[in-house]
mmCIF file of N, CA, C and O in Angstrom:
data_model
loop_
_atom_site.group_PDB
_atom_site.id
_atom_site.type_symbol
_atom_site.label_atom_id
_atom_site.label_comp_id
_atom_site.label_asym_id
_atom_site.label_seq_id
_atom_site.Cartn_x
_atom_site.Cartn_y
_atom_site.Cartn_z
ATOM 1 N N UNK L 637 89.092 41.144 35.074
ATOM 2 C CA UNK L 637 89.054 40.185 34.407
ATOM 3 C C UNK L 637 88.540 40.760 33.942
ATOM 4 O O UNK L 637 89.258 40.998 32.466
ATOM 5 N N UNK L 638 87.013 41.131 34.320
ATOM 6 C CA UNK L 638 86.651 41.883 33.359
ATOM 7 C C UNK L 638 86.752 43.441 32.128
ATOM 8 O O UNK L 638 86.515 43.436 31.228
ATOM 9 N N UNK L 639 87.759 43.666 32.946
ATOM 10 C CA UNK L 639 87.810 45.065 32.476
ATOM 11 C C UNK L 639 88.859 44.745 30.826
ATOM 12 O O UNK L 639 89.142 45.368 29.679
ATOM 13 N N UNK L 640 89.752 43.644 31.061
ATOM 14 C CA UNK L 640 90.771 43.264 29.829
ATOM 15 C C UNK L 640 89.556 42.396 29.118
ATOM 16 O O UNK L 640 90.092 43.024 27.541
ATOM 17 N N UNK L 641 87.976 42.033 28.914
ATOM 18 C CA UNK L 641 88.032 41.174 28.522
ATOM 19 C C UNK L 641 86.980 42.261 27.363
ATOM 20 O O UNK L 641 86.509 42.696 26.977
ATOM 21 N N UNK L 642 86.509 43.552 28.091
ATOM 22 C CA UNK L 642 85.380 44.402 27.494
ATOM 23 C C UNK L 642 86.599 45.519 26.813
ATOM 24 O O UNK L 642 86.615 46.034 25.456
ATOM 25 N N UNK L 643 88.186 45.246 26.852
ATOM 26 C CA UNK L 643 89.556 46.132 26.542
ATOM 27 C C UNK L 643 88.985 45.117 25.319
ATOM 28 O O UNK L 643 89.407 46.595 23.589
ATOM 29 N N UNK L 644 89.509 44.117 25.305
ATOM 30 C CA UNK L 644 89.600 43.134 23.852
ATOM 31 C C UNK L 644 88.354 43.304 22.889
ATOM 32 O O UNK L 644 88.642 43.723 21.729
ATOM 33 N N UNK L 645 86.849 43.255 24.110
ATOM 34 C CA UNK L 645 86.072 43.704 22.505
ATOM 35 C C UNK L 645 86.675 44.968 22.188
ATOM 36 O O UNK L 645 85.906 44.598 20.148
ATOM 37 N N UNK L 646 86.420 46.098 22.525
ATOM 38 C CA UNK L 646 86.095 46.944 21.945
ATOM 39 C C UNK L 646 87.693 47.448 20.544
ATOM 40 O O UNK L 646 87.195 48.094 20.531
ATOM 41 N N UNK L 647 88.626 47.268 21.094
ATOM 42 C CA UNK L 647 89.452 46.945 19.867
ATOM 43 C C UNK L 647 88.895 46.194 18.653
ATOM 44 O O UNK L 647 89.846 46.494 17.323
ATOM 45 N N UNK L 648 88.357 44.694 18.982
ATOM 46 C CA UNK L 648 88.292 43.908 18.340
ATOM 47 C C UNK L 648 87.437 44.872 17.601
ATOM 48 O O UNK L 648 87.756 44.544 16.109
ATOM 49 N N UNK L 649 86.278 45.491 17.706
ATOM 50 C CA UNK L 649 85.275 46.497 17.571
ATOM 51 C C UNK L 649 85.716 47.585 16.801
ATOM 52 O O UNK L 649 85.268 47.544 15.118
ATOM 53 N N UNK L 650 86.383 48.198 17.277
ATOM 54 C CA UNK L 650 87.628 49.020 16.734
ATOM 55 C C UNK L 650 88.160 48.937 15.541
ATOM 56 O O UNK L 650 88.495 49.580 14.725
ATOM 57 N N UNK L 651 88.733 47.565 15.414
ATOM 58 C CA UNK L 651 89.586 47.493 14.149
ATOM 59 C C UNK L 651 88.842 47.210 12.716
ATOM 60 O O UNK L 651 89.489 46.715 12.354
ATOM 61 N N UNK L 652 87.696 46.475 13.362
ATOM 62 C CA UNK L 652 86.500 46.226 12.211
ATOM 63 C C UNK L 652 86.703 47.139 11.130
ATOM 64 O O UNK L 652 86.588 46.808 10.960
ATOM 65 N N UNK L 653 86.719 48.247 12.461
ATOM 66 C CA UNK L 653 86.101 49.337 11.231
ATOM 67 C C UNK L 653 87.008 50.906 10.741
ATOM 68 O O UNK L 653 86.695 51.452 9.856
ATOM 69 N N UNK L 654 88.406 49.901 11.137
ATOM 70 C CA UNK L 654 89.061 50.736 10.540
ATOM 71 C C UNK L 654 89.693 50.913 9.216
ATOM 72 O O UNK L 654 89.516 49.844 8.672
ATOM 73 N N UNK L 655 89.980 51.978 8.562
ATOM 74 C CA UNK L 655 89.983 51.583 7.148
ATOM 75 C C UNK L 655 91.232 51.066 6.669
ATOM 76 O O UNK L 655 92.230 51.125 7.586
ATOM 77 N N UNK L 656 91.981 49.684 5.570
ATOM 78 C CA UNK L 656 92.975 49.291 5.739
ATOM 79 C C UNK L 656 93.922 49.996 5.272
ATOM 80 O O UNK L 656 95.273 49.411 5.816
ATOM 81 N N UNK L 657 94.566 51.329 4.609
ATOM 82 C CA UNK L 657 94.924 52.046 4.244
ATOM 83 C C UNK L 657 94.486 53.662 5.059
ATOM 84 O O UNK L 657 95.446 54.047 5.255
ATOM 85 N N UNK L 658 94.584 52.783 6.925
ATOM 86 C CA UNK L 658 94.711 54.298 7.907
ATOM 87 C C UNK L 658 95.356 54.373 8.241
ATOM 88 O O UNK L 658 96.403 55.792 8.597
ATOM 89 N N UNK L 659 96.839 53.776 7.822
ATOM 90 C CA UNK L 659 97.861 53.535 9.088
ATOM 91 C C UNK L 659 98.814 54.149 7.554
ATOM 92 O O UNK L 659 100.199 55.409 7.891
ATOM 93 N N UNK L 660 98.777 54.104 5.834
ATOM 94 C CA UNK L 660 99.915 54.667 4.630
ATOM 95 C C UNK L 660 100.067 53.339 4.313
ATOM 96 O O UNK L 660 99.482 52.636 4.338
ATOM 97 N N UNK L 661 101.046 54.205 3.917
ATOM 98 C CA UNK L 661 101.509 52.932 3.081
ATOM 99 C C UNK L 661 102.793 52.249 3.755
ATOM 100 O O UNK L 661 102.903 53.454 4.609
ATOM 101 N N UNK L 662 102.417 50.864 3.620
ATOM 102 C CA UNK L 662 103.535 50.173 3.661
ATOM 103 C C UNK L 662 105.332 50.313 3.283
ATOM 104 O O UNK L 662 105.120 50.989 3.022
ATOM 105 N N UNK L 663 105.788 50.354 4.697
ATOM 106 C CA UNK L 663 107.278 51.527 4.509
ATOM 107 C C UNK L 663 108.421 50.171 4.477
ATOM 108 O O UNK L 663 108.070 48.777 5.200
ATOM 109 N N UNK L 664 109.246 49.823 3.490
ATOM 110 C CA UNK L 664 109.942 48.818 3.430
ATOM 111 C C UNK L 664 111.457 49.151 4.177
ATOM 112 O O UNK L 664 111.833 49.975 3.661
ATOM 113 N N UNK L 665 111.035 48.247 5.397
ATOM 114 C CA UNK L 665 112.696 48.567 5.956
ATOM 115 C C UNK L 665 113.008 46.615 6.686
ATOM 116 O O UNK L 665 112.929 47.155 6.630
ATOM 117 N N UNK L 666 114.995 47.594 6.091
ATOM 118 C CA UNK L 666 115.712 46.678 6.506
ATOM 119 C C UNK L 666 115.830 46.243 8.187
ATOM 120 O O UNK L 666 115.496 47.290 9.012
ATOM 121 N N UNK L 667 114.655 44.458 8.097
ATOM 122 C CA UNK L 667 114.382 44.487 9.424
ATOM 123 C C UNK L 667 115.557 43.518 10.117
ATOM 124 O O UNK L 667 115.060 42.617 10.033
ATOM 125 N N UNK L 668 116.589 43.841 10.758
ATOM 126 C CA UNK L 668 117.162 43.042 10.945
ATOM 127 C C UNK L 668 117.417 42.956 12.088
ATOM 128 O O UNK L 668 117.476 42.997 13.320
ATOM 129 N N UNK L 669 116.876 41.199 13.094
ATOM 130 C CA UNK L 669 116.470 41.523 14.092
ATOM 131 C C UNK L 669 117.712 41.309 15.030
ATOM 132 O O UNK L 669 118.013 41.794 16.109
ATOM 133 N N UNK L 670 118.885 39.927 14.235
ATOM 134 C CA UNK L 670 120.231 40.068 15.519
ATOM 135 C C UNK L 670 120.666 40.694 15.419
ATOM 136 O O UNK L 670 121.421 41.151 16.808
ATOM 137 N N UNK L 671 120.639 41.772 14.026
ATOM 138 C CA UNK L 671 121.744 43.233 14.549
ATOM 139 C C UNK L 671 121.725 43.816 15.677
ATOM 140 O O UNK L 671 121.917 44.412 16.625
ATOM 141 N N UNK L 672 120.210 44.390 15.698
ATOM 142 C CA UNK L 672 119.659 44.928 16.780
ATOM 143 C C UNK L 672 119.300 44.767 18.193
ATOM 144 O O UNK L 672 120.114 45.842 18.473
ATOM 145 N N UNK L 673 119.335 43.266 18.469
ATOM 146 C CA UNK L 673 120.046 42.833 19.514
ATOM 147 C C UNK L 673 121.003 42.761 19.976
ATOM 148 O O UNK L 673 120.930 43.567 20.877
ATOM 149 N N UNK L 674 121.701 43.249 19.428
ATOM 150 C CA UNK L 674 123.597 42.904 19.361
ATOM 151 C C UNK L 674 123.561 44.235 20.194
ATOM 152 O O UNK L 674 124.213 44.294 20.704
ATOM 153 N N UNK L 675 123.132 45.019 18.481
ATOM 154 C CA UNK L 675 123.920 47.028 19.216
ATOM 155 C C UNK L 675 122.713 47.062 20.731
ATOM 156 O O UNK L 675 123.355 48.061 21.209
ATOM 157 N N UNK L 676 121.681 46.849 20.293
ATOM 158 C CA UNK L 676 120.765 47.604 21.974
ATOM 159 C C UNK L 676 122.131 45.973 23.450
ATOM 160 O O UNK L 676 121.873 46.985 24.345
ATOM 161 N N UNK L 677 122.260 45.221 23.190
ATOM 162 C CA UNK L 677 122.984 45.113 24.459
ATOM 163 C C UNK L 677 123.994 45.305 24.748
ATOM 164 O O UNK L 677 124.726 45.609 26.031
ATOM 165 N N UNK L 678 125.319 45.834 23.432
ATOM 166 C CA UNK L 678 125.983 46.867 23.732
ATOM 167 C C UNK L 678 126.275 47.356 24.674
ATOM 168 O O UNK L 678 126.302 48.852 25.706
ATOM 169 N N UNK L 679 124.836 48.645 23.890
ATOM 170 C CA UNK L 679 124.950 49.827 24.589
ATOM 171 C C UNK L 679 124.282 49.887 26.145
ATOM 172 O O UNK L 679 124.494 50.649 26.730
ATOM 173 N N UNK L 680 123.749 48.821 26.099
ATOM 174 C CA UNK L 680 122.982 48.848 28.442
ATOM 175 C C UNK L 680 124.560 48.651 28.467
ATOM 176 O O UNK L 680 124.077 49.089 30.125
ATOM 177 N N UNK L 681 124.751 46.919 27.899
ATOM 178 C CA UNK L 681 125.734 46.429 29.011
ATOM 179 C C UNK L 681 126.927 48.089 28.822
ATOM 180 O O UNK L 681 127.296 48.342 30.734
ATOM 181 N N UNK L 682 127.108 48.825 28.244
ATOM 182 C CA UNK L 682 127.716 50.290 27.994
ATOM 183 C C UNK L 682 127.237 50.899 28.951
ATOM 184 O O UNK L 682 127.534 51.978 30.399
ATOM 185 N N UNK L 683 125.957 50.911 29.183
ATOM 186 C CA UNK L 683 125.010 52.170 29.938
ATOM 187 C C UNK L 683 125.061 52.129 31.198
ATOM 188 O O UNK L 683 126.052 52.705 32.485
ATOM 189 N N UNK L 684 125.153 50.526 32.084
ATOM 190 C CA UNK L 684 124.627 49.984 32.816
ATOM 191 C C UNK L 684 126.948 50.105 33.615
ATOM 192 O O UNK L 684 126.869 49.757 34.466
ATOM 193 N N UNK L 685 127.670 50.410 32.277
ATOM 194 C CA UNK L 685 129.079 49.627 33.494
ATOM 195 C C UNK L 685 129.020 51.386 34.157
ATOM 196 O O UNK L 685 130.272 51.686 35.205
ATOM 197 N N UNK L 686 129.033 52.348 33.471
ATOM 198 C CA UNK L 686 128.240 53.485 33.651
ATOM 199 C C UNK L 686 127.855 54.223 34.610
ATOM 200 O O UNK L 686 128.909 54.776 35.152
ATOM 201 N N UNK L 687 126.833 53.276 35.192
ATOM 202 C CA UNK L 687 125.768 54.201 35.949
ATOM 203 C C UNK L 687 125.399 52.447 36.892
ATOM 204 O O UNK L 687 124.205 52.013 36.614
ATOM 205 N N UNK L 688 126.381 52.147 37.339
ATOM 206 C CA UNK L 688 126.494 50.416 38.399
ATOM 207 C C UNK L 688 125.591 50.652 39.172
ATOM 208 O O UNK L 688 125.005 49.099 39.588
ATOM 209 N N UNK L 689 124.936 51.411 39.794
ATOM 210 C CA UNK L 689 124.175 51.553 40.985
ATOM 211 C C UNK L 689 122.689 51.839 40.713
ATOM 212 O O UNK L 689 121.801 50.778 41.058
ATOM 213 N N UNK L 690 122.515 52.317 39.466
ATOM 214 C CA UNK L 690 121.708 52.619 39.169
ATOM 215 C C UNK L 690 120.882 50.960 38.748
ATOM 216 O O UNK L 690 119.725 50.487 38.631
ATOM 217 N N UNK L 691 121.875 50.038 37.793
ATOM 218 C CA UNK L 691 121.325 49.219 36.805
ATOM 219 C C UNK L 691 121.451 48.258 37.746
ATOM 220 O O UNK L 691 120.493 47.520 38.493
ATOM 221 N N UNK L 692 122.206 48.591 39.661
ATOM 222 C CA UNK L 692 121.828 47.502 40.003
ATOM 223 C C UNK L 692 121.002 47.283 41.041
ATOM 224 O O UNK L 692 119.927 47.012 41.717
ATOM 225 N N UNK L 693 119.838 48.791 41.433
ATOM 226 C CA UNK L 693 118.768 49.411 41.788
ATOM 227 C C UNK L 693 118.248 48.546 41.516
ATOM 228 O O UNK L 693 116.388 48.500 41.400
ATOM 229 N N UNK L 694 117.611 48.847 38.939
ATOM 230 C CA UNK L 694 117.006 48.646 38.864
ATOM 231 C C UNK L 694 116.437 47.237 38.829
ATOM 232 O O UNK L 694 115.446 46.298 39.367
ATOM 233 N N UNK L 695 117.553 45.392 38.815
ATOM 234 C CA UNK L 695 117.481 44.461 39.232
ATOM 235 C C UNK L 695 116.572 44.866 40.400
ATOM 236 O O UNK L 695 115.689 43.281 40.357
ATOM 237 N N UNK L 696 116.869 44.350 41.569
ATOM 238 C CA UNK L 696 116.395 44.416 42.725
ATOM 239 C C UNK L 696 114.877 44.918 42.382
ATOM 240 O O UNK L 696 114.007 43.964 43.064
ATOM 241 N N UNK L 697 114.978 46.217 41.814
ATOM 242 C CA UNK L 697 112.897 46.323 41.420
ATOM 243 C C UNK L 697 112.567 45.095 40.824
ATOM 244 O O UNK L 697 111.669 44.709 41.395
ATOM 245 N N UNK L 698 113.070 44.740 39.920
ATOM 246 C CA UNK L 698 112.802 43.659 38.800
ATOM 247 C C UNK L 698 112.128 42.333 39.978
ATOM 248 O O UNK L 698 110.952 41.912 39.891
ATOM 249 N N UNK L 699 113.392 41.974 41.248
ATOM 250 C CA UNK L 699 113.750 41.051 41.710
ATOM 251 C C UNK L 699 112.557 41.121 43.056
ATOM 252 O O UNK L 699 111.239 40.044 43.142
ATOM 253 N N UNK L 700 112.291 42.705 43.111
ATOM 254 C CA UNK L 700 111.027 42.706 44.388
ATOM 255 C C UNK L 700 109.558 42.786 43.676
ATOM 256 O O UNK L 700 108.704 42.615 43.644
ATOM 257 N N UNK L 701 109.766 42.926 42.126
ATOM 258 C CA UNK L 701 108.127 43.172 41.351
ATOM 259 C C UNK L 701 107.509 42.324 41.310
ATOM 260 O O UNK L 701 107.156 40.980 41.573
ATOM 261 N N UNK L 702 109.143 40.556 40.664
ATOM 262 C CA UNK L 702 108.090 39.553 40.547
ATOM 263 C C UNK L 702 108.121 38.666 42.063
ATOM 264 O O UNK L 702 107.219 38.072 41.926
ATOM 265 N N UNK L 703 108.632 38.562 42.878
ATOM 266 C CA UNK L 703 108.068 37.632 43.948
ATOM 267 C C UNK L 703 106.883 39.019 44.558
ATOM 268 O O UNK L 703 106.443 37.689 44.205
ATOM 269 N N UNK L 704 107.057 40.079 44.436
ATOM 270 C CA UNK L 704 105.868 40.576 44.917
ATOM 271 C C UNK L 704 104.915 39.997 44.359
ATOM 272 O O UNK L 704 102.956 39.130 44.286
ATOM 273 N N UNK L 705 104.501 39.511 42.509
ATOM 274 C CA UNK L 705 103.168 38.947 41.783
ATOM 275 C C UNK L 705 103.340 37.656 41.913
ATOM 276 O O UNK L 705 102.449 37.502 42.043
ATOM 277 N N UNK L 706 104.377 37.171 42.356
ATOM 278 C CA UNK L 706 104.294 35.861 42.539
ATOM 279 C C UNK L 706 103.130 35.122 43.730
ATOM 280 O O UNK L 706 102.580 34.485 43.915
ATOM 281 N N UNK L 707 103.785 35.722 45.265
ATOM 282 C CA UNK L 707 102.940 35.955 46.371
ATOM 283 C C UNK L 707 101.424 36.755 45.826
ATOM 284 O O UNK L 707 100.429 35.640 46.322
ATOM 285 N N UNK L 708 100.905 37.537 44.869
ATOM 286 C CA UNK L 708 99.456 37.762 45.087
ATOM 287 C C UNK L 708 99.132 36.853 44.367
ATOM 288 O O UNK L 708 97.920 36.252 44.526
ATOM 289 N N UNK L 709 100.008 36.066 43.147
ATOM 290 C CA UNK L 709 99.322 34.570 41.950
ATOM 291 C C UNK L 709 99.130 33.645 43.012
ATOM 292 O O UNK L 709 97.258 33.495 43.419
ATOM 293 N N UNK L 710 99.259 33.337 44.642
ATOM 294 C CA UNK L 710 99.346 31.979 45.426
ATOM 295 C C UNK L 710 98.523 33.166 45.718
ATOM 296 O O UNK L 710 97.439 31.794 46.181
ATOM 297 N N UNK L 711 98.167 34.078 46.442
ATOM 298 C CA UNK L 711 97.285 34.030 47.129
ATOM 299 C C UNK L 711 95.894 34.417 46.167
ATOM 300 O O UNK L 711 94.878 34.055 47.099
ATOM 301 N N UNK L 712 95.808 35.190 45.076
ATOM 302 C CA UNK L 712 94.950 34.604 44.422
ATOM 303 C C UNK L 712 93.775 33.347 44.314
ATOM 304 O O UNK L 712 93.455 33.324 44.341
ATOM 305 N N UNK L 713 95.218 32.715 43.859
ATOM 306 C CA UNK L 713 94.985 31.183 43.975
ATOM 307 C C UNK L 713 94.256 30.637 44.608
ATOM 308 O O UNK L 713 92.819 29.623 44.471
ATOM 309 N N UNK L 714 94.625 30.457 45.673
ATOM 310 C CA UNK L 714 94.323 30.461 47.561
ATOM 311 C C UNK L 714 92.982 31.209 47.842
ATOM 312 O O UNK L 714 91.638 29.925 47.863
ATOM 313 N N UNK L 715 92.387 32.532 47.200
ATOM 314 C CA UNK L 715 91.104 32.543 47.845
ATOM 315 C C UNK L 715 90.067 31.871 46.350
ATOM 316 O O UNK L 715 89.119 31.674 46.703
ATOM 317 N N UNK L 716 91.077 32.065 45.709
ATOM 318 C CA UNK L 716 89.723 31.320 44.247
ATOM 319 C C UNK L 716 89.133 30.073 44.316
ATOM 320 O O UNK L 716 87.749 29.971 44.853
ATOM 321 N N UNK L 717 89.952 28.368 45.368
ATOM 322 C CA UNK L 717 89.999 27.571 45.697
ATOM 323 C C UNK L 717 89.022 27.307 46.674
ATOM 324 O O UNK L 717 87.931 26.847 46.957
ATOM 325 N N UNK L 718 88.914 28.292 47.480
ATOM 326 C CA UNK L 718 88.484 28.532 49.086
ATOM 327 C C UNK L 718 86.577 29.029 48.619
ATOM 328 O O UNK L 718 85.520 28.828 48.664
ATOM 329 N N UNK L 719 86.846 30.022 47.719
ATOM 330 C CA UNK L 719 85.335 30.401 46.789
ATOM 331 C C UNK L 719 84.910 29.088 45.919
ATOM 332 O O UNK L 719 83.230 29.281 46.461
ATOM 333 N N UNK L 720 85.284 28.412 45.644
ATOM 334 C CA UNK L 720 84.671 26.954 44.550
ATOM 335 C C UNK L 720 83.964 26.386 46.631
ATOM 336 O O UNK L 720 83.448 25.541 45.624
ATOM 337 N N UNK L 721 85.413 26.409 46.848
ATOM 338 C CA UNK L 721 84.939 24.846 47.830
ATOM 339 C C UNK L 721 83.431 25.867 48.923
ATOM 340 O O UNK L 721 82.961 24.759 48.674
ATOM 341 N N UNK L 722 83.401 26.789 49.299
ATOM 342 C CA UNK L 722 83.265 26.952 49.647
ATOM 343 C C UNK L 722 81.425 27.336 48.675
ATOM 344 O O UNK L 722 80.145 26.908 49.035
ATOM 345 N N UNK L 723 81.487 27.057 47.399
ATOM 346 C CA UNK L 723 80.188 27.353 46.583
ATOM 347 C C UNK L 723 80.229 25.917 46.325
ATOM 348 O O UNK L 723 78.509 25.514 46.394
ATOM 349 N N UNK L 724 80.525 24.495 45.987
ATOM 350 C CA UNK L 724 80.377 23.320 46.504
ATOM 351 C C UNK L 724 79.628 23.473 47.714
ATOM 352 O O UNK L 724 78.609 22.065 47.502
ATOM 353 N N UNK L 725 80.563 23.616 48.600
ATOM 354 C CA UNK L 725 79.829 23.281 49.772
ATOM 355 C C UNK L 725 78.111 23.924 50.229
ATOM 356 O O UNK L 725 76.927 23.151 51.002
ATOM 357 N N UNK L 726 77.998 25.167 49.597
ATOM 358 C CA UNK L 726 76.595 25.535 49.897
ATOM 359 C C UNK L 726 75.660 24.528 48.561
ATOM 360 O O UNK L 726 74.997 23.943 49.120
ATOM 361 N N UNK L 727 76.090 24.286 47.488
ATOM 362 C CA UNK L 727 75.404 24.471 46.450
ATOM 363 C C UNK L 727 74.983 22.752 47.633
ATOM 364 O O UNK L 727 73.960 22.168 47.152
ATOM 365 N N UNK L 728 75.655 21.799 47.941
ATOM 366 C CA UNK L 728 76.311 20.626 48.011
ATOM 367 C C UNK L 728 74.963 20.139 49.264
ATOM 368 O O UNK L 728 73.905 19.146 49.567
ATOM 369 N N UNK L 729 74.608 21.196 50.110
ATOM 370 C CA UNK L 729 73.720 21.436 52.126
ATOM 371 C C UNK L 729 72.673 21.755 51.374
ATOM 372 O O UNK L 729 72.036 21.822 51.496
ATOM 373 N N UNK L 730 72.697 23.210 50.144
ATOM 374 C CA UNK L 730 70.741 23.645 49.428
ATOM 375 C C UNK L 730 70.654 22.206 48.332
ATOM 376 O O UNK L 730 69.342 22.077 49.101
ATOM 377 N N UNK L 731 71.067 21.399 47.944
ATOM 378 C CA UNK L 731 70.032 20.047 47.157
ATOM 379 C C UNK L 731 70.253 18.878 48.270
ATOM 380 O O UNK L 731 69.747 17.738 48.457
ATOM 381 N N UNK L 732 70.944 18.885 49.190
ATOM 382 C CA UNK L 732 70.820 17.931 50.197
ATOM 383 C C UNK L 732 68.594 17.735 50.850
ATOM 384 O O UNK L 732 68.945 18.757 51.145
ATOM 385 N N UNK L 733 69.114 17.086 50.741
ATOM 386 C CA UNK L 733 67.458 15.440 51.231
ATOM 387 C C UNK L 733 66.832 16.618 52.891
ATOM 388 O O UNK L 733 68.510 16.265 53.988
ATOM 389 N N UNK L 734 66.506 17.632 54.181
ATOM 390 C CA UNK L 734 66.380 17.806 55.587
ATOM 391 C C UNK L 734 65.153 17.062 55.433
ATOM 392 O O UNK L 734 64.804 15.809 55.099
ATOM 393 N N UNK L 735 65.712 16.115 56.846
ATOM 394 C CA UNK L 735 64.279 15.981 57.662
ATOM 395 C C UNK L 735 63.970 16.537 59.083
ATOM 396 O O UNK L 735 63.720 17.125 59.053
ATOM 397 N N UNK L 736 61.954 16.199 57.731
ATOM 398 C CA UNK L 736 61.339 16.816 58.431
ATOM 399 C C UNK L 736 61.388 17.159 59.806
ATOM 400 O O UNK L 736 60.587 17.718 60.946
ATOM 401 N N UNK L 737 61.519 16.044 60.344
ATOM 402 C CA UNK L 737 61.821 15.849 62.142
ATOM 403 C C UNK L 737 62.638 16.823 62.537
ATOM 404 O O UNK L 737 62.411 16.989 63.795
ATOM 405 N N UNK L 738 63.621 16.952 62.122
ATOM 406 C CA UNK L 738 64.669 17.749 62.715
ATOM 407 C C UNK L 738 64.404 19.041 62.381
ATOM 408 O O UNK L 738 64.699 20.080 63.077
ATOM 409 N N UNK L 739 63.859 19.325 60.865
ATOM 410 C CA UNK L 739 62.826 20.709 60.792
ATOM 411 C C UNK L 739 62.030 21.605 62.281
ATOM 412 O O UNK L 739 61.599 22.362 62.317
ATOM 413 N N UNK L 740 61.387 20.142 62.379
ATOM 414 C CA UNK L 740 59.656 20.825 63.287
ATOM 415 C C UNK L 740 60.729 21.506 64.422
ATOM 416 O O UNK L 740 60.183 21.680 65.729
ATOM 417 N N UNK L 741 61.953 20.086 65.008
ATOM 418 C CA UNK L 741 62.528 20.233 66.227
ATOM 419 C C UNK L 741 63.490 21.898 66.505
ATOM 420 O O UNK L 741 62.736 22.521 66.867
ATOM 421 N N UNK L 742 63.497 22.426 65.549
ATOM 422 C CA UNK L 742 64.474 23.797 65.932
ATOM 423 C C UNK L 742 62.989 24.515 65.217
ATOM 424 O O UNK L 742 62.273 25.224 66.195
#
């Protein structure tokens, strides 16, 4: 998490100091999103029909990645909750008044 914050900070700093014409002049390109998406879908469908085994392996890998990601997120969430509960328990026990008689016995 700290890495992402540092990366975002340094990207912001660098983007602040980059000159406005750094990338050159703006290009006037026709941008038709719907047509591009349709063209890409047709090409991918054609490629997958030619290479069914590779596409099935890719789909299986995507499902596995999704499963592992969900499992990792659930475990991280559980670990964070347990850590917060321990912190709360530690803070409440540290601030609770202690009995001087019980302290003298130990």
